[in-house]
PDB file of C-alpha atoms in Angstrom:
ATOM      1  CA  MET Z   1      29.872 -51.291  13.648  1.00 44.00           C
ATOM      2  CA  SER Z   2      26.500 -51.461  11.937  1.00 52.00           C
ATOM      3  CA  GLY Z   3      23.397 -51.064  14.080  1.00 89.00           C
ATOM      4  CA  ARG Z   4      20.797 -51.949  11.471  1.00 96.00           C
ATOM      5  CA  ILE Z   5      20.367 -54.100   8.388  1.00 98.00           C
ATOM      6  CA  ASP Z   6      17.516 -55.224   6.159  1.00 98.00           C
ATOM      7  CA  PHE Z   7      17.171 -58.991   5.642  1.00 98.00           C
ATOM      8  CA  ASN Z   8      15.741 -59.898   2.246  1.00 98.00           C
ATOM      9  CA  CYS Z   9      14.854 -63.101   0.413  1.00 97.00           C
ATOM     10  CA  ASP Z  10      13.923 -63.971  -3.177  1.00 96.00           C
ATOM     11  CA  LEU Z  11      10.441 -65.473  -3.008  1.00 97.00           C
ATOM     12  CA  GLY Z  12       7.450 -66.419  -5.122  1.00 96.00           C
ATOM     13  CA  GLU Z  13       9.670 -68.579  -7.315  1.00 94.00           C
ATOM     14  CA  GLY Z  14       7.770 -71.823  -6.771  1.00 90.00           C
ATOM     15  CA  CYS Z  15      10.720 -73.705  -5.340  1.00 85.00           C
ATOM     16  CA  GLY Z  16      10.864 -72.877  -1.646  1.00 78.00           C
ATOM     17  CA  ASP Z  17       8.737 -72.758   1.501  1.00 91.00           C
ATOM     18  CA  ASP Z  18       7.882 -69.065   1.443  1.00 95.00           C
ATOM     19  CA  ALA Z  19       5.490 -69.300   4.383  1.00 96.00           C
ATOM     20  CA  ALA Z  20       8.234 -70.753   6.582  1.00 96.00           C
ATOM     21  CA  ILE Z  21      10.800 -68.128   5.518  1.00 97.00           C
ATOM     22  CA  LEU Z  22       8.750 -64.940   5.722  1.00 97.00           C
ATOM     23  CA  PRO Z  23       8.515 -64.698   9.535  1.00 97.00           C
ATOM     24  CA  TYR Z  24      12.293 -64.192   9.700  1.00 98.00           C
ATOM     25  CA  VAL Z  25      12.971 -61.701   6.883  1.00 98.00           C
ATOM     26  CA  THR Z  26      12.085 -58.032   6.574  1.00 98.00           C
ATOM     27  CA  SER Z  27      11.919 -57.663   2.778  1.00 98.00           C
ATOM     28  CA  ALA Z  28      10.729 -59.998   0.029  1.00 98.00           C
ATOM     29  CA  ASN Z  29      11.808 -59.842  -3.609  1.00 98.00           C
ATOM     30  CA  ILE Z  30       8.875 -61.319  -5.522  1.00 98.00           C
ATOM     31  CA  ALA Z  31       9.310 -63.066  -8.876  1.00 97.00           C
ATOM     32  CA  CYS Z  32       7.239 -61.192 -11.461  1.00 97.00           C
ATOM     33  CA  GLY Z  33       6.510 -63.902 -14.014  1.00 95.00           C
ATOM     34  CA  GLY Z  34       9.770 -63.657 -15.929  1.00 94.00           C
ATOM     35  CA  HIS Z  35      12.249 -66.254 -14.643  1.00 96.00           C
ATOM     36  CA  ALA Z  36       9.538 -67.676 -12.352  1.00 95.00           C
ATOM     37  CA  GLY Z  37       6.166 -66.939 -10.825  1.00 95.00           C
ATOM     38  CA  ASP Z  38       2.675 -66.205 -12.077  1.00 96.00           C
ATOM     39  CA  GLU Z  39      -0.310 -64.168 -10.942  1.00 96.00           C
ATOM     40  CA  ALA Z  40      -1.297 -66.759  -8.346  1.00 97.00           C
ATOM     41  CA  SER Z  41       2.182 -66.918  -6.779  1.00 97.00           C
ATOM     42  CA  MET Z  42       2.514 -63.135  -6.795  1.00 98.00           C
ATOM     43  CA  ARG Z  43      -0.866 -62.752  -5.120  1.00 97.00           C
ATOM     44  CA  GLU Z  44      -0.067 -65.349  -2.450  1.00 97.00           C
ATOM     45  CA  THR Z  45       3.392 -63.953  -1.708  1.00 97.00           C
ATOM     46  CA  LEU Z  46       1.984 -60.452  -1.374  1.00 98.00           C
ATOM     47  CA  ARG Z  47      -0.685 -61.796   0.976  1.00 97.00           C
ATOM     48  CA  LEU Z  48       2.006 -63.393   3.141  1.00 97.00           C
ATOM     49  CA  CYS Z  49       4.039 -60.180   3.123  1.00 98.00           C
ATOM     50  CA  ARG Z  50       1.034 -58.238   4.356  1.00 97.00           C
ATOM     51  CA  ALA Z  51       0.332 -60.830   7.054  1.00 96.00           C
ATOM     52  CA  HIS Z  52       3.906 -60.753   8.375  1.00 97.00           C
ATOM     53  CA  GLY Z  53       4.588 -57.044   7.919  1.00 97.00           C
ATOM     54  CA  VAL Z  54       7.334 -57.732   5.377  1.00 98.00           C
ATOM     55  CA  ALA Z  55       8.279 -55.105   2.777  1.00 98.00           C
ATOM     56  CA  ALA Z  56       7.404 -56.289  -0.742  1.00 98.00           C
ATOM     57  CA  GLY Z  57       9.474 -55.600  -3.832  1.00 98.00           C
ATOM     58  CA  ALA Z  58       9.724 -56.628  -7.467  1.00 98.00           C
ATOM     59  CA  HIS Z  59      12.240 -59.235  -8.611  1.00 98.00           C
ATOM     60  CA  PRO Z  60      12.325 -59.036 -12.430  1.00 98.00           C
ATOM     61  CA  GLY Z  61      14.593 -61.333 -14.404  1.00 97.00           C
ATOM     62  CA  TYR Z  62      15.310 -62.602 -17.870  1.00 97.00           C
ATOM     63  CA  GLU Z  63      12.222 -64.294 -19.303  1.00 95.00           C
ATOM     64  CA  ASP Z  64      14.024 -67.624 -19.578  1.00 94.00           C
ATOM     65  CA  ARG Z  65      12.334 -70.120 -17.282  1.00 93.00           C
ATOM     66  CA  GLU Z  66      14.319 -73.034 -18.669  1.00 92.00           C
ATOM     67  CA  HIS Z  67      17.468 -71.587 -17.096  1.00 92.00           C
ATOM     68  CA  PHE Z  68      15.687 -69.860 -14.171  1.00 90.00           C
ATOM     69  CA  GLY Z  69      16.915 -66.479 -15.412  1.00 82.00           C
ATOM     70  CA  ARG Z  70      20.497 -67.423 -14.629  1.00 90.00           C
ATOM     71  CA  ARG Z  71      21.710 -67.296 -18.251  1.00 92.00           C
ATOM     72  CA  ALA Z  72      22.603 -63.861 -19.633  1.00 92.00           C
ATOM     73  CA  LEU Z  73      20.626 -62.896 -22.741  1.00 94.00           C
ATOM     74  CA  ALA Z  74      21.797 -60.407 -25.353  1.00 93.00           C
ATOM     75  CA  LEU Z  75      19.133 -57.707 -25.073  1.00 97.00           C
ATOM     76  CA  ALA Z  76      19.294 -54.153 -26.330  1.00 97.00           C
ATOM     77  CA  HIS Z  77      18.926 -51.242 -23.902  1.00 98.00           C
ATOM     78  CA  ASP Z  78      15.277 -50.680 -24.805  1.00 98.00           C
ATOM     79  CA  GLU Z  79      14.524 -54.393 -24.410  1.00 98.00           C
ATOM     80  CA  VAL Z  80      15.900 -54.369 -20.855  1.00 98.00           C
ATOM     81  CA  VAL Z  81      13.834 -51.280 -20.059  1.00 98.00           C
ATOM     82  CA  ALA Z  82      10.728 -52.984 -21.469  1.00 98.00           C
ATOM     83  CA  LEU Z  83      11.391 -56.226 -19.569  1.00 98.00           C
ATOM     84  CA  VAL Z  84      11.759 -54.473 -16.213  1.00 98.00           C
ATOM     85  CA  THR Z  85       8.795 -52.177 -16.901  1.00 98.00           C
ATOM     86  CA  ARG Z  86       6.546 -55.065 -17.951  1.00 98.00           C
ATOM     87  CA  GLN Z  87       7.315 -57.241 -14.956  1.00 98.00           C
ATOM     88  CA  LEU Z  88       7.196 -54.408 -12.437  1.00 98.00           C
ATOM     89  CA  ALA Z  89       3.828 -53.260 -13.781  1.00 98.00           C
ATOM     90  CA  ARG Z  90       2.445 -56.786 -13.525  1.00 98.00           C
ATOM     91  CA  LEU Z  91       3.394 -57.103  -9.847  1.00 98.00           C
ATOM     92  CA  ALA Z  92       2.373 -53.530  -9.040  1.00 98.00           C
ATOM     93  CA  ALA Z  93      -1.133 -54.119 -10.395  1.00 98.00           C
ATOM     94  CA  ILE Z  94      -1.605 -57.188  -8.175  1.00 98.00           C
ATOM     95  CA  ALA Z  95      -0.060 -55.388  -5.189  1.00 98.00           C
ATOM     96  CA  ASP Z  96      -2.560 -52.585  -5.657  1.00 97.00           C
ATOM     97  CA  GLU Z  97      -5.398 -55.123  -5.611  1.00 95.00           C
ATOM     98  CA  GLN Z  98      -3.973 -56.571  -2.395  1.00 94.00           C
ATOM     99  CA  GLY Z  99      -3.536 -53.190  -0.738  1.00 95.00           C
ATOM    100  CA  VAL Z 100       0.240 -53.589  -0.590  1.00 97.00           C
ATOM    101  CA  ALA Z 101       2.602 -50.745  -1.489  1.00 98.00           C
ATOM    102  CA  LEU Z 102       5.781 -51.958  -3.210  1.00 98.00           C
ATOM    103  CA  THR Z 103       8.949 -50.623  -1.607  1.00 98.00           C
ATOM    104  CA  HIS Z 104      11.838 -51.777  -3.789  1.00 98.00           C
ATOM    105  CA  LEU Z 105      13.098 -53.511  -6.913  1.00 98.00           C
ATOM    106  CA  LYS Z 106      15.913 -56.024  -7.186  1.00 98.00           C
ATOM    107  CA  PRO Z 107      16.892 -57.671 -10.482  1.00 98.00           C
ATOM    108  CA  HIS Z 108      17.249 -61.440 -10.533  1.00 97.00           C
ATOM    109  CA  GLY Z 109      20.029 -63.808 -11.486  1.00 94.00           C
ATOM    110  CA  ALA Z 110      22.020 -63.092 -14.627  1.00 95.00           C
ATOM    111  CA  LEU Z 111      20.340 -59.698 -15.058  1.00 97.00           C
ATOM    112  CA  TYR Z 112      21.456 -58.731 -11.554  1.00 97.00           C
ATOM    113  CA  ASN Z 113      25.017 -59.927 -12.081  1.00 95.00           C
ATOM    114  CA  LEU Z 114      25.326 -58.240 -15.474  1.00 96.00           C
ATOM    115  CA  ALA Z 115      24.022 -54.969 -14.061  1.00 98.00           C
ATOM    116  CA  ALA Z 116      26.774 -55.045 -11.447  1.00 97.00           C
ATOM    117  CA  ASP Z 117      29.451 -54.482 -14.102  1.00 97.00           C
ATOM    118  CA  ASP Z 118      27.704 -53.386 -17.307  1.00 98.00           C
ATOM    119  CA  ARG Z 119      26.841 -49.692 -17.139  1.00 98.00           C
ATOM    120  CA  GLY Z 120      24.425 -49.938 -20.060  1.00 98.00           C
ATOM    121  CA  VAL Z 121      22.355 -52.654 -18.412  1.00 98.00           C
ATOM    122  CA  ALA Z 122      22.522 -50.837 -15.076  1.00 98.00           C
ATOM    123  CA  ASP Z 123      21.329 -47.603 -16.689  1.00 98.00           C
ATOM    124  CA  ALA Z 124      18.443 -49.447 -18.376  1.00 98.00           C
ATOM    125  CA  ILE Z 125      17.232 -50.972 -15.106  1.00 98.00           C
ATOM    126  CA  ALA Z 126      17.586 -47.753 -13.135  1.00 98.00           C
ATOM    127  CA  GLY Z 127      15.904 -45.810 -15.930  1.00 98.00           C
ATOM    128  CA  ALA Z 128      12.932 -48.174 -15.926  1.00 98.00           C
ATOM    129  CA  VAL Z 129      12.510 -47.713 -12.176  1.00 98.00           C
ATOM    130  CA  ALA Z 130      12.766 -43.939 -12.488  1.00 98.00           C
ATOM    131  CA  GLN Z 131      10.067 -43.944 -15.185  1.00 98.00           C
ATOM    132  CA  CYS Z 132       7.720 -46.395 -13.456  1.00 98.00           C
ATOM    133  CA  ASP Z 133       8.002 -45.519  -9.784  1.00 98.00           C
ATOM    134  CA  PRO Z 134      10.909 -43.356  -8.561  1.00 98.00           C
ATOM    135  CA  ARG Z 135       9.851 -43.996  -4.960  1.00 98.00           C
ATOM    136  CA  LEU Z 136      11.207 -47.543  -5.158  1.00 98.00           C
ATOM    137  CA  ILE Z 137      14.539 -48.401  -3.576  1.00 98.00           C
ATOM    138  CA  VAL Z 138      16.922 -50.119  -5.999  1.00 98.00           C
ATOM    139  CA  PHE Z 139      18.658 -53.142  -4.493  1.00 98.00           C
ATOM    140  CA  GLY Z 140      22.005 -53.780  -6.182  1.00 98.00           C
ATOM    141  CA  LEU Z 141      25.259 -55.564  -5.477  1.00 98.00           C
ATOM    142  CA  ALA Z 142      27.232 -53.414  -3.050  1.00 98.00           C
ATOM    143  CA  GLN Z 143      29.333 -50.743  -4.745  1.00 97.00           C
ATOM    144  CA  SER Z 144      28.383 -51.776  -8.264  1.00 98.00           C
ATOM    145  CA  GLU Z 145      27.362 -50.178 -11.547  1.00 98.00           C
ATOM    146  CA  LEU Z 146      23.700 -50.675 -10.640  1.00 98.00           C
ATOM    147  CA  THR Z 147      23.919 -48.762  -7.379  1.00 98.00           C
ATOM    148  CA  ASP Z 148      25.889 -46.022  -9.169  1.00 98.00           C
ATOM    149  CA  ALA Z 149      23.307 -45.816 -11.979  1.00 98.00           C
ATOM    150  CA  ALA Z 150      20.411 -45.532  -9.548  1.00 98.00           C
ATOM    151  CA  GLN Z 151      22.161 -42.841  -7.543  1.00 98.00           C
ATOM    152  CA  ARG Z 152      22.841 -40.818 -10.694  1.00 98.00           C
ATOM    153  CA  LEU Z 153      19.083 -40.702 -11.283  1.00 98.00           C
ATOM    154  CA  GLY Z 154      18.386 -39.632  -7.716  1.00 98.00           C
ATOM    155  CA  LEU Z 155      16.863 -42.958  -6.701  1.00 98.00           C
ATOM    156  CA  ARG Z 156      17.242 -44.462  -3.256  1.00 98.00           C
ATOM    157  CA  VAL Z 157      19.732 -47.318  -3.186  1.00 98.00           C
ATOM    158  CA  ALA Z 158      20.377 -50.326  -0.962  1.00 98.00           C
ATOM    159  CA  HIS Z 159      23.848 -51.852  -1.207  1.00 98.00           C
ATOM    160  CA  GLU Z 160      23.281 -55.589  -1.012  1.00 98.00           C
ATOM    161  CA  VAL Z 161      25.450 -58.353   0.450  1.00 98.00           C
ATOM    162  CA  PHE Z 162      24.853 -62.097   0.568  1.00 97.00           C
ATOM    163  CA  ALA Z 163      24.618 -64.570   3.418  1.00 96.00           C
ATOM    164  CA  GLU Z 164      25.435 -67.759   1.532  1.00 95.00           C
ATOM    165  CA  ARG Z 165      27.309 -66.759  -1.590  1.00 96.00           C
ATOM    166  CA  GLY Z 166      31.074 -66.663  -1.947  1.00 97.00           C
ATOM    167  CA  TYR Z 167      32.951 -63.534  -3.015  1.00 97.00           C
ATOM    168  CA  ALA Z 168      35.860 -62.806  -5.328  1.00 96.00           C
ATOM    169  CA  ALA Z 169      38.616 -60.354  -4.417  1.00 96.00           C
ATOM    170  CA  ASN Z 170      36.913 -57.570  -6.423  1.00 95.00           C
ATOM    171  CA  GLY Z 171      33.778 -57.746  -4.280  1.00 95.00           C
ATOM    172  CA  ARG Z 172      31.756 -59.562  -6.930  1.00 95.00           C
ATOM    173  CA  LEU Z 173      29.974 -62.878  -6.368  1.00 95.00           C
ATOM    174  CA  LEU Z 174      31.768 -66.015  -7.491  1.00 95.00           C
ATOM    175  CA  PRO Z 175      29.998 -67.471 -10.555  1.00 91.00           C
ATOM    176  CA  ARG Z 176      27.660 -70.357  -9.751  1.00 88.00           C
ATOM    177  CA  GLY Z 177      29.349 -73.658 -10.488  1.00 87.00           C
ATOM    178  CA  GLN Z 178      32.717 -72.393  -9.288  1.00 91.00           C
ATOM    179  CA  PRO Z 179      34.016 -73.950  -6.033  1.00 92.00           C
ATOM    180  CA  GLY Z 180      32.941 -71.842  -3.053  1.00 93.00           C
ATOM    181  CA  ALA Z 181      30.246 -69.947  -4.963  1.00 95.00           C
ATOM    182  CA  VAL Z 182      27.469 -71.283  -2.736  1.00 95.00           C
ATOM    183  CA  ILE Z 183      28.034 -71.618   1.006  1.00 95.00           C
ATOM    184  CA  GLU Z 184      26.379 -74.803   2.249  1.00 94.00           C
ATOM    185  CA  SER Z 185      27.537 -74.631   5.878  1.00 95.00           C
ATOM    186  CA  LEU Z 186      25.206 -72.718   8.178  1.00 96.00           C
ATOM    187  CA  ASP Z 187      28.069 -71.910  10.547  1.00 97.00           C
ATOM    188  CA  GLN Z 188      30.139 -70.510   7.686  1.00 97.00           C
ATOM    189  CA  ALA Z 189      27.209 -68.440   6.450  1.00 97.00           C
ATOM    190  CA  ILE Z 190      26.579 -66.985   9.904  1.00 97.00           C
ATOM    191  CA  ALA Z 191      30.269 -66.120  10.276  1.00 97.00           C
ATOM    192  CA  GLN Z 192      30.107 -64.266   6.940  1.00 97.00           C
ATOM    193  CA  VAL Z 193      26.898 -62.486   7.946  1.00 98.00           C
ATOM    194  CA  ARG Z 194      28.476 -61.274  11.176  1.00 97.00           C
ATOM    195  CA  GLU Z 195      31.525 -59.898   9.374  1.00 97.00           C
ATOM    196  CA  LEU Z 196      29.318 -58.083   6.895  1.00 97.00           C
ATOM    197  CA  ALA Z 197      26.750 -56.702   9.340  1.00 97.00           C
ATOM    198  CA  LEU Z 198      29.139 -55.770  12.142  1.00 96.00           C
ATOM    199  CA  HIS Z 199      32.275 -54.783  10.251  1.00 96.00           C
ATOM    200  CA  GLY Z 200      31.297 -54.190   6.612  1.00 97.00           C
ATOM    201  CA  ARG Z 201      33.752 -56.703   5.239  1.00 97.00           C
ATOM    202  CA  VAL Z 202      33.927 -60.184   3.778  1.00 97.00           C
ATOM    203  CA  ARG Z 203      36.642 -62.794   3.318  1.00 96.00           C
ATOM    204  CA  ALA Z 204      37.073 -63.494  -0.396  1.00 96.00           C
ATOM    205  CA  ALA Z 205      37.823 -66.907  -1.890  1.00 93.00           C
ATOM    206  CA  GLY Z 206      41.539 -66.145  -2.104  1.00 92.00           C
ATOM    207  CA  GLY Z 207      41.730 -65.061   1.527  1.00 95.00           C
ATOM    208  CA  GLU Z 208      41.602 -61.317   0.861  1.00 96.00           C
ATOM    209  CA  THR Z 209      39.457 -59.080   3.072  1.00 97.00           C
ATOM    210  CA  VAL Z 210      37.083 -56.927   1.026  1.00 97.00           C
ATOM    211  CA  ALA Z 211      35.254 -53.902   2.423  1.00 98.00           C
ATOM    212  CA  LEU Z 212      31.572 -53.789   1.434  1.00 97.00           C
ATOM    213  CA  ARG Z 213      28.730 -51.492   2.382  1.00 97.00           C
ATOM    214  CA  ALA Z 214      25.907 -53.616   3.789  1.00 98.00           C
ATOM    215  CA  ASP Z 215      22.433 -52.042   3.764  1.00 98.00           C
ATOM    216  CA  THR Z 216      20.518 -55.225   3.002  1.00 98.00           C
ATOM    217  CA  LEU Z 217      21.427 -58.883   3.396  1.00 98.00           C
ATOM    218  CA  CYS Z 218      20.120 -61.497   0.957  1.00 98.00           C
ATOM    219  CA  LEU Z 219      19.279 -65.138   1.490  1.00 95.00           C
ATOM    220  CA  HIS Z 220      18.234 -67.186  -1.534  1.00 91.00           C
ATOM    221  CA  GLY Z 221      14.797 -68.703  -1.024  1.00 89.00           C
ATOM    222  CA  ASP Z 222      15.284 -71.513  -3.546  1.00 85.00           C
ATOM    223  CA  ARG Z 223      17.644 -73.518  -1.364  1.00 88.00           C
ATOM    224  CA  SER Z 224      16.063 -76.495   0.407  1.00 88.00           C
ATOM    225  CA  ASP Z 225      17.205 -75.322   3.853  1.00 93.00           C
ATOM    226  CA  ALA Z 226      16.282 -71.652   3.370  1.00 94.00           C
ATOM    227  CA  ALA Z 227      13.865 -71.539   6.302  1.00 95.00           C
ATOM    228  CA  GLN Z 228      16.479 -73.001   8.662  1.00 96.00           C
ATOM    229  CA  PHE Z 229      19.074 -70.525   7.377  1.00 95.00           C
ATOM    230  CA  ALA Z 230      16.650 -67.602   7.701  1.00 97.00           C
ATOM    231  CA  ARG Z 231      15.794 -68.445  11.303  1.00 98.00           C
ATOM    232  CA  ALA Z 232      19.442 -68.924  12.307  1.00 97.00           C
ATOM    233  CA  VAL Z 233      20.709 -65.809  10.524  1.00 97.00           C
ATOM    234  CA  ARG Z 234      18.008 -63.630  12.078  1.00 98.00           C
ATOM    235  CA  ALA Z 235      18.791 -65.018  15.541  1.00 98.00           C
ATOM    236  CA  ALA Z 236      22.529 -64.446  15.097  1.00 97.00           C
ATOM    237  CA  LEU Z 237      22.069 -60.841  13.992  1.00 98.00           C
ATOM    238  CA  GLU Z 238      19.762 -60.034  16.887  1.00 97.00           C
ATOM    239  CA  ALA Z 239      22.109 -61.762  19.354  1.00 97.00           C
ATOM    240  CA  ASP Z 240      24.845 -59.403  18.135  1.00 96.00           C
ATOM    241  CA  GLY Z 241      22.618 -56.391  18.784  1.00 97.00           C
ATOM    242  CA  VAL Z 242      21.939 -55.642  15.137  1.00 97.00           C
ATOM    243  CA  ARG Z 243      18.483 -54.198  14.481  1.00 97.00           C
ATOM    244  CA  VAL Z 244      16.940 -56.172  11.627  1.00 98.00           C
ATOM    245  CA  ALA Z 245      14.422 -53.934   9.878  1.00 98.00           C
ATOM    246  CA  ALA Z 246      13.167 -53.053   6.411  1.00 98.00           C
ATOM    247  CA  LEU Z 247      14.595 -49.974   4.778  1.00 95.00           C
TER     248      LEU Z 247
END
């Protein structure tokens, strides 16, 4: 049984009510101007993180706003390193102005999903973090190439699970657009959260039970009901005696 979990949300993307979500989460992954966000949104999200005592991290993604960073791009290793470095540096500079110390980095969208299975992409992301700020915790899909790559470089790692995304039997997320990929029912999401936080397991789309390490739990901030989900998920975890705290 798990006694503690971080609760994170992707924010600063210009499509959700960040101010309503932040009181319920413990870590924020802030869009760095790639798939979404700009200096104003980064500054405001960092301000809100400071006000609510929420850990702030970078959320770099493919620089493809038309597809919200959810389309994989064919980039060379050095291009991935440069992308992550550029976006992390941009957020870090604003965080420094705001007096906020960044705590973690989590890739966004297609970059995140590719890094889960592509060792080259995972190595590029982890290498960029190691070069820029090795104190940062790397958030990656639980038991994936990204978490392995970060650990090989001696970086701290958080194995991430999801509140409202469906899983395949191999422990990977179902691709968006596939039936069951996004969980719309709050009750179903809370049931999945409880299984993950309390027992380290999830029921896959085919009915299989998959064991997953759960250090940090993600809720997507771009859904219209994200604030309602955040409030309910936090309440359910605390009712089960799980300590919800940043890493």
